[in-house]
mmCIF file of C-alpha atoms in Angstrom:
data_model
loop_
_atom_site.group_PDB
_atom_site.id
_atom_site.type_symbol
_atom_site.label_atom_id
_atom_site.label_comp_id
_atom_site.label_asym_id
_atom_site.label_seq_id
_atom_site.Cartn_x
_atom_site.Cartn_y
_atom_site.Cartn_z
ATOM 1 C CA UNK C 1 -8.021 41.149 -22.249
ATOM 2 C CA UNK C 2 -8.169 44.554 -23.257
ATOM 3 C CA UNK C 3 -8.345 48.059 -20.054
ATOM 4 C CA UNK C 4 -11.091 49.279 -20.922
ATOM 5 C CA UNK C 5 -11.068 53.674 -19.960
ATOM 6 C CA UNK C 6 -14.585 54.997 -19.428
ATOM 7 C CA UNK C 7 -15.712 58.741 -17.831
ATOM 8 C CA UNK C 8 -13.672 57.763 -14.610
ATOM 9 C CA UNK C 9 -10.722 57.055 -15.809
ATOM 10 C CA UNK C 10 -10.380 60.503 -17.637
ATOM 11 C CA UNK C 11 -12.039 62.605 -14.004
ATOM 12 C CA UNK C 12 -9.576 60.776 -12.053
ATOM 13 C CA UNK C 13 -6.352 62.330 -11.068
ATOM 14 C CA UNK C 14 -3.541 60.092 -10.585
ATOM 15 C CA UNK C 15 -2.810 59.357 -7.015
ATOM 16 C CA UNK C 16 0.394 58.693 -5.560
ATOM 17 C CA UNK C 17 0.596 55.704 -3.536
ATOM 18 C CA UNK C 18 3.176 55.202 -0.761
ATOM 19 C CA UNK C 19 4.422 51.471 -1.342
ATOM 20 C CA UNK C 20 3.931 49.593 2.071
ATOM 21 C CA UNK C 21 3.266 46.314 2.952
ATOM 22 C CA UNK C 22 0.196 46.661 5.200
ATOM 23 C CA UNK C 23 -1.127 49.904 2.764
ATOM 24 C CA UNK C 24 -1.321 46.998 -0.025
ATOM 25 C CA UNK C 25 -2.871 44.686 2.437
ATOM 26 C CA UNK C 26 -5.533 47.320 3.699
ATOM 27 C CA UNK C 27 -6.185 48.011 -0.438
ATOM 28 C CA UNK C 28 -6.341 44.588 -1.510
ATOM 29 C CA UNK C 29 -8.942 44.094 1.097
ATOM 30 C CA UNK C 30 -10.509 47.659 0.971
ATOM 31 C CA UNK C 31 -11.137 46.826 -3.591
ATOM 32 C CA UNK C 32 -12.505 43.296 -2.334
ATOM 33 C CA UNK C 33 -15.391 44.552 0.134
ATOM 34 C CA UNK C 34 -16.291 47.105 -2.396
ATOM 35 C CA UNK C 35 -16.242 45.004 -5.498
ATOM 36 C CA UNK C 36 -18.320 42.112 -3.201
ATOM 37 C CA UNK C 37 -20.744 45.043 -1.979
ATOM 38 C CA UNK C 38 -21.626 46.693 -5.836
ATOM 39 C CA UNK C 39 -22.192 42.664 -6.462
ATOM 40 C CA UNK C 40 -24.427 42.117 -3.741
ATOM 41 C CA UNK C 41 -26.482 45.425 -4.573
ATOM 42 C CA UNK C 42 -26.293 44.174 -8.615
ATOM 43 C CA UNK C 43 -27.612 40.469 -7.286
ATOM 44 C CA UNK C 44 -30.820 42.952 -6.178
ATOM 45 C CA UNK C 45 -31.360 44.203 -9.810
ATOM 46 C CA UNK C 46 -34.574 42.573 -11.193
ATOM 47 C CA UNK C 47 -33.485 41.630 -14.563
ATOM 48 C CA UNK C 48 -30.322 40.300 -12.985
ATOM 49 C CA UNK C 49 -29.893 36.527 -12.748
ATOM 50 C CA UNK C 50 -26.087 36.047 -11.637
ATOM 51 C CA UNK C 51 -23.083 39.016 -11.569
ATOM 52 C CA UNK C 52 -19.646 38.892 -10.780
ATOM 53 C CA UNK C 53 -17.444 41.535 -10.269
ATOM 54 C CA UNK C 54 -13.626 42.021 -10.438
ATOM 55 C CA UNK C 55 -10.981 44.174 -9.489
ATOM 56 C CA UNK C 56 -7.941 45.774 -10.814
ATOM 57 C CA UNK C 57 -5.307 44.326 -11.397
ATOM 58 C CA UNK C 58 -1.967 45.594 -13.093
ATOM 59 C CA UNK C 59 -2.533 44.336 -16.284
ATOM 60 C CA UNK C 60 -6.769 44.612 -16.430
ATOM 61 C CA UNK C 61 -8.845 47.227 -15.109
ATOM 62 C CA UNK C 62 -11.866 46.906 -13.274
ATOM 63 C CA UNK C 63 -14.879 44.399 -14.680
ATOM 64 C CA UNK C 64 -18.133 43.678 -14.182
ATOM 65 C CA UNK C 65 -20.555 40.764 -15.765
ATOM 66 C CA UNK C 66 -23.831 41.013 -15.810
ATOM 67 C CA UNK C 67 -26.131 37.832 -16.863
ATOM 68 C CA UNK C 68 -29.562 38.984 -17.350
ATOM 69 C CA UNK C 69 -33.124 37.881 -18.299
ATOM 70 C CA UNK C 70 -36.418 39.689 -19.013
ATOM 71 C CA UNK C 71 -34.535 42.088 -21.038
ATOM 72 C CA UNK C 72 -35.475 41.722 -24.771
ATOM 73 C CA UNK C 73 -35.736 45.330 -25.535
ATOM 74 C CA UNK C 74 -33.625 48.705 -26.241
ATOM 75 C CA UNK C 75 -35.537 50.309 -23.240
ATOM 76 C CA UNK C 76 -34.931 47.185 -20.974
ATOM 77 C CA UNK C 77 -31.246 46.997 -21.852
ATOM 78 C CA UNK C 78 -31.413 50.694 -21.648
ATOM 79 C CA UNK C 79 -32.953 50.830 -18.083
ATOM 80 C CA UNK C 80 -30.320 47.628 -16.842
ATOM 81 C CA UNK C 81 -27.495 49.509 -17.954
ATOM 82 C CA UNK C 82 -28.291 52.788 -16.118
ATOM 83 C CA UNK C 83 -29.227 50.492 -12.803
ATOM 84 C CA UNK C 84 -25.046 49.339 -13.242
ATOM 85 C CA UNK C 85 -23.996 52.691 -13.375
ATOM 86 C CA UNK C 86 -25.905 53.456 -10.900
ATOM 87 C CA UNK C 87 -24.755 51.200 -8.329
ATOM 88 C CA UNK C 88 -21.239 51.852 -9.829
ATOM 89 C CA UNK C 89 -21.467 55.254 -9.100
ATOM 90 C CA UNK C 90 -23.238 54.795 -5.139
ATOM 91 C CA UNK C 91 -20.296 52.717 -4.582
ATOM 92 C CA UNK C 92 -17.600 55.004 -5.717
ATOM 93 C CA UNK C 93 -16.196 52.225 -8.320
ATOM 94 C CA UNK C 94 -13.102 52.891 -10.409
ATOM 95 C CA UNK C 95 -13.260 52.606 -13.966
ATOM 96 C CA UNK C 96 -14.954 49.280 -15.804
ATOM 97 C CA UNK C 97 -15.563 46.919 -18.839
ATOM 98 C CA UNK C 98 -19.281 46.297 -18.617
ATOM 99 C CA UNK C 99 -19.625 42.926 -20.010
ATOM 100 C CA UNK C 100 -23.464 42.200 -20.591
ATOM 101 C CA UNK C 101 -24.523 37.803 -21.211
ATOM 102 C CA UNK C 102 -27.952 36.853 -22.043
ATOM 103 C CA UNK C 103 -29.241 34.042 -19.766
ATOM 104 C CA UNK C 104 -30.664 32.438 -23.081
ATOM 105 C CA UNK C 105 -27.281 31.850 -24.610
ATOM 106 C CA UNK C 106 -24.158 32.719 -22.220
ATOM 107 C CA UNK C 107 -21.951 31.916 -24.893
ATOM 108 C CA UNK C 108 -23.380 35.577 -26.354
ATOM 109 C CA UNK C 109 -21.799 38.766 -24.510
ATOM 110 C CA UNK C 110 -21.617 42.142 -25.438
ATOM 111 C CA UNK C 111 -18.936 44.274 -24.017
ATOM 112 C CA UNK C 112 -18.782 48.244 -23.300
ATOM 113 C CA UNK C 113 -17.266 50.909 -20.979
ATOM 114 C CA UNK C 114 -18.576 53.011 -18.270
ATOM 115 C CA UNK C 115 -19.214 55.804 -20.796
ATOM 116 C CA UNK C 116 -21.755 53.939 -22.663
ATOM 117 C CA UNK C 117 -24.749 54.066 -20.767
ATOM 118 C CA UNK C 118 -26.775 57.082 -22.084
ATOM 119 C CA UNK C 119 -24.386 58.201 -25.184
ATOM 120 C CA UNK C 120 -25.687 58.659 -28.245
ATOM 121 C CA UNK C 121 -24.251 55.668 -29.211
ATOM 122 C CA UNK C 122 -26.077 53.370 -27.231
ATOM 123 C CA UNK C 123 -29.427 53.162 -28.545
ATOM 124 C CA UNK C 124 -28.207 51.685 -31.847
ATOM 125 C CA UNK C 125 -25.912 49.331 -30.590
ATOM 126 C CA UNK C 126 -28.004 47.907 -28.247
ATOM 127 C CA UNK C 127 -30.670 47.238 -31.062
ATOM 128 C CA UNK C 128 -28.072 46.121 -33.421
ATOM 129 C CA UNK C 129 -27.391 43.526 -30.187
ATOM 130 C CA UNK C 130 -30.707 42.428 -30.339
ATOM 131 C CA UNK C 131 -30.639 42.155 -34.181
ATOM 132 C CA UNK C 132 -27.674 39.556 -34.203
ATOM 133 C CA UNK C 133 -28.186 37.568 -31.416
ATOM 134 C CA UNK C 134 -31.861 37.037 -33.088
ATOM 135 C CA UNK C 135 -30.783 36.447 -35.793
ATOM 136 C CA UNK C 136 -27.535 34.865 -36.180
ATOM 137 C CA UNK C 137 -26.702 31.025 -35.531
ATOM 138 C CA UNK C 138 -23.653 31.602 -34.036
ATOM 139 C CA UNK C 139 -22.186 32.750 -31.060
ATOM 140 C CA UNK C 140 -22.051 36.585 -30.603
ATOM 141 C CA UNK C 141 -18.890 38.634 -28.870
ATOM 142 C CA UNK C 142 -19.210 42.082 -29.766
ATOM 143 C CA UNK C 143 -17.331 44.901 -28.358
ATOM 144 C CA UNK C 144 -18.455 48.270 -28.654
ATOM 145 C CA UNK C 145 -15.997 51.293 -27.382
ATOM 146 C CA UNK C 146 -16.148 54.976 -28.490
ATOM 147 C CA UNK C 147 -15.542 54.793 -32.162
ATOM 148 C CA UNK C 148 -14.802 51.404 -33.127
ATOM 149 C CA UNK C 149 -16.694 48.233 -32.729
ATOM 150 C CA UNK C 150 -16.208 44.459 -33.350
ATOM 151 C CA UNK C 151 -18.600 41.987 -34.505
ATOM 152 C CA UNK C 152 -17.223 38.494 -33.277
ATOM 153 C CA UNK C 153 -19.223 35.409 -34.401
ATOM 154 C CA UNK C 154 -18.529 32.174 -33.769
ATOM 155 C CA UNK C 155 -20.937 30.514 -36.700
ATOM 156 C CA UNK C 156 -19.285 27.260 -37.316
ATOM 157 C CA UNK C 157 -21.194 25.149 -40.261
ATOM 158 C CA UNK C 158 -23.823 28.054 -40.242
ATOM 159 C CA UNK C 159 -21.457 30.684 -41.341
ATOM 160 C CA UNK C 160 -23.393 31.412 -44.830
ATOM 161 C CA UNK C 161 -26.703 31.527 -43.110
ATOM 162 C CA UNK C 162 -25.030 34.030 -40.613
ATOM 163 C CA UNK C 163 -23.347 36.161 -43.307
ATOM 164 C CA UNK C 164 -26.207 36.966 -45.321
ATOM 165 C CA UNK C 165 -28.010 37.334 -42.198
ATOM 166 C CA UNK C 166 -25.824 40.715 -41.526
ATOM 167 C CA UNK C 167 -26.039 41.555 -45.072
ATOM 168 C CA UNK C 168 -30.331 42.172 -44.040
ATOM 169 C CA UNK C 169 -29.441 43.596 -41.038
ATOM 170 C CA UNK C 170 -27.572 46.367 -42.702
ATOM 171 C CA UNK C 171 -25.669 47.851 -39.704
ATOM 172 C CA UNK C 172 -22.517 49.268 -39.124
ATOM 173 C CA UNK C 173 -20.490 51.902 -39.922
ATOM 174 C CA UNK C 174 -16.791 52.818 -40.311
ATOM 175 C CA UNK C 175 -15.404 51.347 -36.951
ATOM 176 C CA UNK C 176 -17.288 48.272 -37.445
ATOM 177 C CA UNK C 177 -15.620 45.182 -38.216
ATOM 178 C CA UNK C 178 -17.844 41.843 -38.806
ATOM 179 C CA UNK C 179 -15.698 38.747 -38.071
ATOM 180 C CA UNK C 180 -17.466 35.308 -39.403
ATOM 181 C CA UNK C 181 -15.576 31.986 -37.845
ATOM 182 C CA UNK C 182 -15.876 28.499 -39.308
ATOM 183 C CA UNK C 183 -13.213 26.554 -37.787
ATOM 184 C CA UNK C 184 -9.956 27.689 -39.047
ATOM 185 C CA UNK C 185 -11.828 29.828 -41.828
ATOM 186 C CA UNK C 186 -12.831 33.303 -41.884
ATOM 187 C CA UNK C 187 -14.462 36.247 -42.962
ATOM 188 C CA UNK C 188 -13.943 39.609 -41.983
ATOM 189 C CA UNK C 189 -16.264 43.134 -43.210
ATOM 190 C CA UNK C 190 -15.481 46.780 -42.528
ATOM 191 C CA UNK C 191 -18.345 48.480 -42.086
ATOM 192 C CA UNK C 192 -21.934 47.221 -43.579
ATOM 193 C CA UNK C 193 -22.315 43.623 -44.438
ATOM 194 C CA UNK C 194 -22.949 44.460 -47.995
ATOM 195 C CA UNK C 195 -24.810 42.002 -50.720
ATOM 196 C CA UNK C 196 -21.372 42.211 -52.553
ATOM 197 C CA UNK C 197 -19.936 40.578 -49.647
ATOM 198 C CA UNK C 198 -22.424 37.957 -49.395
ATOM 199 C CA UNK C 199 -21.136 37.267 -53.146
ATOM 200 C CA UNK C 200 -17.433 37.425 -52.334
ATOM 201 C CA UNK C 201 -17.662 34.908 -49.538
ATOM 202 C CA UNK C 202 -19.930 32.572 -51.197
ATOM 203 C CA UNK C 203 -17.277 32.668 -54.122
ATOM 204 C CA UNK C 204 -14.547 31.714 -51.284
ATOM 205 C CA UNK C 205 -16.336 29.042 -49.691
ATOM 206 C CA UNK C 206 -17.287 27.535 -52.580
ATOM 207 C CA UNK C 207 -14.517 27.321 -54.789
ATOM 208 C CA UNK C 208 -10.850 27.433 -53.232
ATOM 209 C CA UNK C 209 -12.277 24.596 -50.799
ATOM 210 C CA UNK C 210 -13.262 22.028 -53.644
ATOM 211 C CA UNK C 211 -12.561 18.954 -53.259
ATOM 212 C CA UNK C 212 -11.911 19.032 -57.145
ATOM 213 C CA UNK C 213 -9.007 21.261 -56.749
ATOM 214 C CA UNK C 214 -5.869 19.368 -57.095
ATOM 215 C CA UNK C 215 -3.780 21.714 -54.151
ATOM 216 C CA UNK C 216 -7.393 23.087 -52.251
ATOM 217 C CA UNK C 217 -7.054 25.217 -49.516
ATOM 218 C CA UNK C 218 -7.386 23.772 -45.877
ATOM 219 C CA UNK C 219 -8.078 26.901 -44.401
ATOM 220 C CA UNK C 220 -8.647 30.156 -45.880
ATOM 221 C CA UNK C 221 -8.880 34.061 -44.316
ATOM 222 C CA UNK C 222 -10.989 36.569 -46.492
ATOM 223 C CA UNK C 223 -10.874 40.061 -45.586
ATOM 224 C CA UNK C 224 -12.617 43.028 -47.153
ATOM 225 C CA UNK C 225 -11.767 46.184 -45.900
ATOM 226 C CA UNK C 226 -12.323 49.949 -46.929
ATOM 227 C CA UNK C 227 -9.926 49.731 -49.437
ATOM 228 C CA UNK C 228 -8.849 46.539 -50.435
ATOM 229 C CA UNK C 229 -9.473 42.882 -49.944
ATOM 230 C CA UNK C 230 -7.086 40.531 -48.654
ATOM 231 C CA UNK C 231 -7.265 36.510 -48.693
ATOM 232 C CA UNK C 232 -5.090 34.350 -47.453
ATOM 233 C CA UNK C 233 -5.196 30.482 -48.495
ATOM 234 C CA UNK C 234 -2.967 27.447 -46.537
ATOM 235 C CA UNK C 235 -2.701 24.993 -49.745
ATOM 236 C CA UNK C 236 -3.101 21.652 -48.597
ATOM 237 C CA UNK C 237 -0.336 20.163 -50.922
ATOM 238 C CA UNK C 238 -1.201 15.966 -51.181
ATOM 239 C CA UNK C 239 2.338 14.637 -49.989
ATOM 240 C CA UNK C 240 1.761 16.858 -46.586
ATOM 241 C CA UNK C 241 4.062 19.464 -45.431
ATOM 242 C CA UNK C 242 7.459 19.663 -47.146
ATOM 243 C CA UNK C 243 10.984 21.763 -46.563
ATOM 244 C CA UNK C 244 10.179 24.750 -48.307
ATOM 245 C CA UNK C 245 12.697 24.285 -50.699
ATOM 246 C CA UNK C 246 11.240 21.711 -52.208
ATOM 247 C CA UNK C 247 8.367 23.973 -53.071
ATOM 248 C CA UNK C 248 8.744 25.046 -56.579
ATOM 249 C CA UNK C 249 7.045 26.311 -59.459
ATOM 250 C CA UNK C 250 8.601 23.671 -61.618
ATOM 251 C CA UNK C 251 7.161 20.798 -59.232
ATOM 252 C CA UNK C 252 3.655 22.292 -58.240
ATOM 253 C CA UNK C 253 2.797 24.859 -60.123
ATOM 254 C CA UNK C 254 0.367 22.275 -62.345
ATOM 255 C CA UNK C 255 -0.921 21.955 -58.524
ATOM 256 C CA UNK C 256 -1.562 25.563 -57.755
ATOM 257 C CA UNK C 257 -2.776 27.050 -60.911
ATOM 258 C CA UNK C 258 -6.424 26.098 -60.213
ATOM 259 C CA UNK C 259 -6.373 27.246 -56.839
ATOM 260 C CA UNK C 260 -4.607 30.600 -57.920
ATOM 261 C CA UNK C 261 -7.148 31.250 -60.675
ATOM 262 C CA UNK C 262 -10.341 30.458 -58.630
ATOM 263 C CA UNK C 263 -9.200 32.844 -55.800
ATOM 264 C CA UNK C 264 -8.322 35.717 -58.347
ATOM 265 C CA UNK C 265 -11.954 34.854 -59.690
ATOM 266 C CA UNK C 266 -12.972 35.582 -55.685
ATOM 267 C CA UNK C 267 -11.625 38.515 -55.321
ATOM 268 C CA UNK C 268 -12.251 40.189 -57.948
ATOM 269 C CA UNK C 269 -15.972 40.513 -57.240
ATOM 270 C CA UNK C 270 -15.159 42.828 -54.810
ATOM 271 C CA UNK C 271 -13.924 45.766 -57.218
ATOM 272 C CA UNK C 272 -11.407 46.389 -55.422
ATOM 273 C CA UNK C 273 -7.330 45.990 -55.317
ATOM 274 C CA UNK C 274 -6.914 42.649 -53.788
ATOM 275 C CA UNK C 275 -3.720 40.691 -52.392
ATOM 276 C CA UNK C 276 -3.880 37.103 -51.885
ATOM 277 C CA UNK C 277 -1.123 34.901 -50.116
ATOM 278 C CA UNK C 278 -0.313 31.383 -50.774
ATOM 279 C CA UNK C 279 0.742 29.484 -47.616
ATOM 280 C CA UNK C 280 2.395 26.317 -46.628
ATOM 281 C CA UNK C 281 3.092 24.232 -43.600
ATOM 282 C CA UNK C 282 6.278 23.000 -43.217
ATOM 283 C CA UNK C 283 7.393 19.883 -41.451
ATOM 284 C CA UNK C 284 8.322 21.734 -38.692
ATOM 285 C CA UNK C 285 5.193 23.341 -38.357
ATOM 286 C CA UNK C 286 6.193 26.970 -39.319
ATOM 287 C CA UNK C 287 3.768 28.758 -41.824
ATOM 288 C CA UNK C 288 5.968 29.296 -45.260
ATOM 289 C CA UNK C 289 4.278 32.154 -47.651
ATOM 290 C CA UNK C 290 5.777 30.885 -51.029
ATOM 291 C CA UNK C 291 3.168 32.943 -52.577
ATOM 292 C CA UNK C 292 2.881 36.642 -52.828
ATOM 293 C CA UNK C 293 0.207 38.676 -55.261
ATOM 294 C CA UNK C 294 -0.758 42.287 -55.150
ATOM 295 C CA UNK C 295 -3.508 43.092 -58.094
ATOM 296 C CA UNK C 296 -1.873 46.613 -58.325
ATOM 297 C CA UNK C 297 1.545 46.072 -57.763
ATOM 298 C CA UNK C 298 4.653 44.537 -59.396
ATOM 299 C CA UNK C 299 6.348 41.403 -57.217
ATOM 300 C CA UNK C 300 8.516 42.640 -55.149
ATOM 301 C CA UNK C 301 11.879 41.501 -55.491
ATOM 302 C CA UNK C 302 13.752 39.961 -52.869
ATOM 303 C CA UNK C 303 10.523 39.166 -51.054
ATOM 304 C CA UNK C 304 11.233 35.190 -50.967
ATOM 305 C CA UNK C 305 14.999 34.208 -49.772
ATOM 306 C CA UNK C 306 14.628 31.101 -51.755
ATOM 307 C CA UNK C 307 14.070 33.078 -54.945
ATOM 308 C CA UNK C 308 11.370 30.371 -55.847
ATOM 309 C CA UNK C 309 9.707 32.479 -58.603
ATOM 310 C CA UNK C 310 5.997 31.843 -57.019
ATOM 311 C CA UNK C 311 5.399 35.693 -57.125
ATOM 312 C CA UNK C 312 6.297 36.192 -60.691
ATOM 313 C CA UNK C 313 4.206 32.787 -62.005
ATOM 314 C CA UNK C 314 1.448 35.009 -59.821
ATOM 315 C CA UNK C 315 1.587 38.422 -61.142
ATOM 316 C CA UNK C 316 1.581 36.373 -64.620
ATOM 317 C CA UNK C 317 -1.540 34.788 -64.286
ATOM 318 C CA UNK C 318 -3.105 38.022 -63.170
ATOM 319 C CA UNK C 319 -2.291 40.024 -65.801
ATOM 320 C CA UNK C 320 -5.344 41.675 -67.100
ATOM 321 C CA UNK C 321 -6.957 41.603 -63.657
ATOM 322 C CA UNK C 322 -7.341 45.440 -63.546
ATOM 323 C CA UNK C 323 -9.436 44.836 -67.273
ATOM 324 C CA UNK C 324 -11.650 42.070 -65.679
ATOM 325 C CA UNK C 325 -12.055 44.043 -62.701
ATOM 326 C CA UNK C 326 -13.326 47.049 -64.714
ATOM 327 C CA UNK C 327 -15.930 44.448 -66.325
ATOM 328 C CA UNK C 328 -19.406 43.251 -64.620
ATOM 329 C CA UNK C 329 -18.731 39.947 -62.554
ATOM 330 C CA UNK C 330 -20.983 37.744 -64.519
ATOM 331 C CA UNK C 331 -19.469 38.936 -68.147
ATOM 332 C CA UNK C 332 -17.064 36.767 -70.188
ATOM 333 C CA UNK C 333 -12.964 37.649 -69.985
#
């Protein structure tokens, strides 16, 4: 859990505390009558159903959760926010992570600082809140703070319906990260949820999956950031996990080539430099990246102790990627 630093953390000077037994007694208590009096007065709040509120620890700062009803707007959220400070403020509280819960869906939760309550950022993330717990199936954890924000959803089988969903939304901006969960599968966008995406992941989930594949993957991880995308793929080889030694080009690479060509295929709809990583389990449960591909780079040598060759047989069946990236997605190579 992340220490969150709002406004009072930067006005407050640091204090130095005399390290006695009954001072940390008569503090311990003294932070536990104030955090249980700012949670009586929140309890008072009319859009508030339930609150709790913690304090500091030495590895978390000060928190407070808020589950609220009646509160479907940006002026509603707007006004519930400024009642928190408020209290906050009446009471003298330290420094907090505001997280805010729905009473609809509790699995939802938005979390901000102390400094977000009248900023200029506030109006549009509270309405992009609104947007995405309206209109997403899955479950919603988004973090805002000063700069940077994450998009957490836990969409499960509905993970297409959720991903275009953003795409129509059409917020974010460079701080923004969009992360899409389906089980062990993901996909993570910087920024806007483009249409683009919307193609690249649909291109993931469709083909390096397949049951038609002779090595699918089990489990794959497709990012797409500013500058590049990245997608990682655990092959589920059909004997199970072996030593990693025994994973060769000569003995699987019949296995892999389908898998390698459809993800290339992937990423390339993106336009952009891609790397994708090939990895195994091994019996002892380790993760084993036996393959290593950079569209815009030579293998690097050395990379695999083993000296398997999987890099090479990659950057081979590549070649030419830079042409067919140059060319529209839907054109012959």
């Amino acid at each position: 859990m992340r220490t969150f630093g709002g406004r009072r953390a930067v006005a407050r000077a640091p204090v130095l505390l005399v390290a006695l037994p009954l001072l940390a007694v008569a503090a311990c208590s003294g932070a536990l009558d104030q955090a249980h009096s700012v949670q009586t007065r929140l309890n008072r709040i009319d859009e508030v159903v339930a609150s709790r509120v913690s304090t500091p620890s030495p590895s978390t700062g000060a928190a407070i959760e808020v589950v609220y009803d009646d509160a479907d707007t940006v002026r509603s959220l707007s006004r519930l926010v400024k009642a928190v400070d408020a209290v906050a403020d009446d009471e003298d509280y330290p420094s907090y992570r505001l997280d805010l819960v729905p009473a609809a869906n509790e699995h939802d939760r938005l979390t901000v600082d102390d400094s977000f309550g009248g900023s200029t950022d506030q109006a549009s993330v509270l309405d992009n809140w609104l947007a995405t717990t309206g209109a997403l199936l899955g479950d919603v954890r988004y973090t805002f703070e000063p700069g940077t924000e994450e998009i957490d959803v836990d969409s499960g089988a509905g993970i297409a319906h959720d991903v275009g969903e953003a795409s129509r939304i059409r917020y974010g901006f460079p701080g923004t990260v969009w992360t899409f969960r389906d089980g062990a599968s993901s996909f993570v966008a910087s920024g806007r949820v483009s249409p683009t995406d919307v193609l690249l992941f649909q291109g993931a989930q469709r083909t390096v999956t397949s049951e038609i594949l002779p090595a699918p993957a089990s489990a794959w991880t497709l990012e797409r950031r500013d500058r590049q995308v990245l997608l990682d793929l655990h092959v589920a080889f059909p004997g199970g996990p072996m030593p990693p030694e025994r994973l060769t080009v000569r003995r699987y690479g019949d296995a892999v080539a389908r898998l390698s060509d459809a993800a290339m295929s992937v990423v390339r709809v993106a336009g952009l430099p891609a790397t994708i990583r090939l990895i195994a389990a091994t019996p002892d449960g380790d993760d084993d990246v036996f393959g290593y591909w950079v569209s815009d780079r030579r293998p690097v040598r050395g990379r695999d102790p083993l000296a398997r060759g999987w890099d090479l047989w990659l950057a081979h069946r590549g070649d030419g990627f830079g042409d067919r990236l140059r060319q529209p997605a839907g054109s012959a190579t």
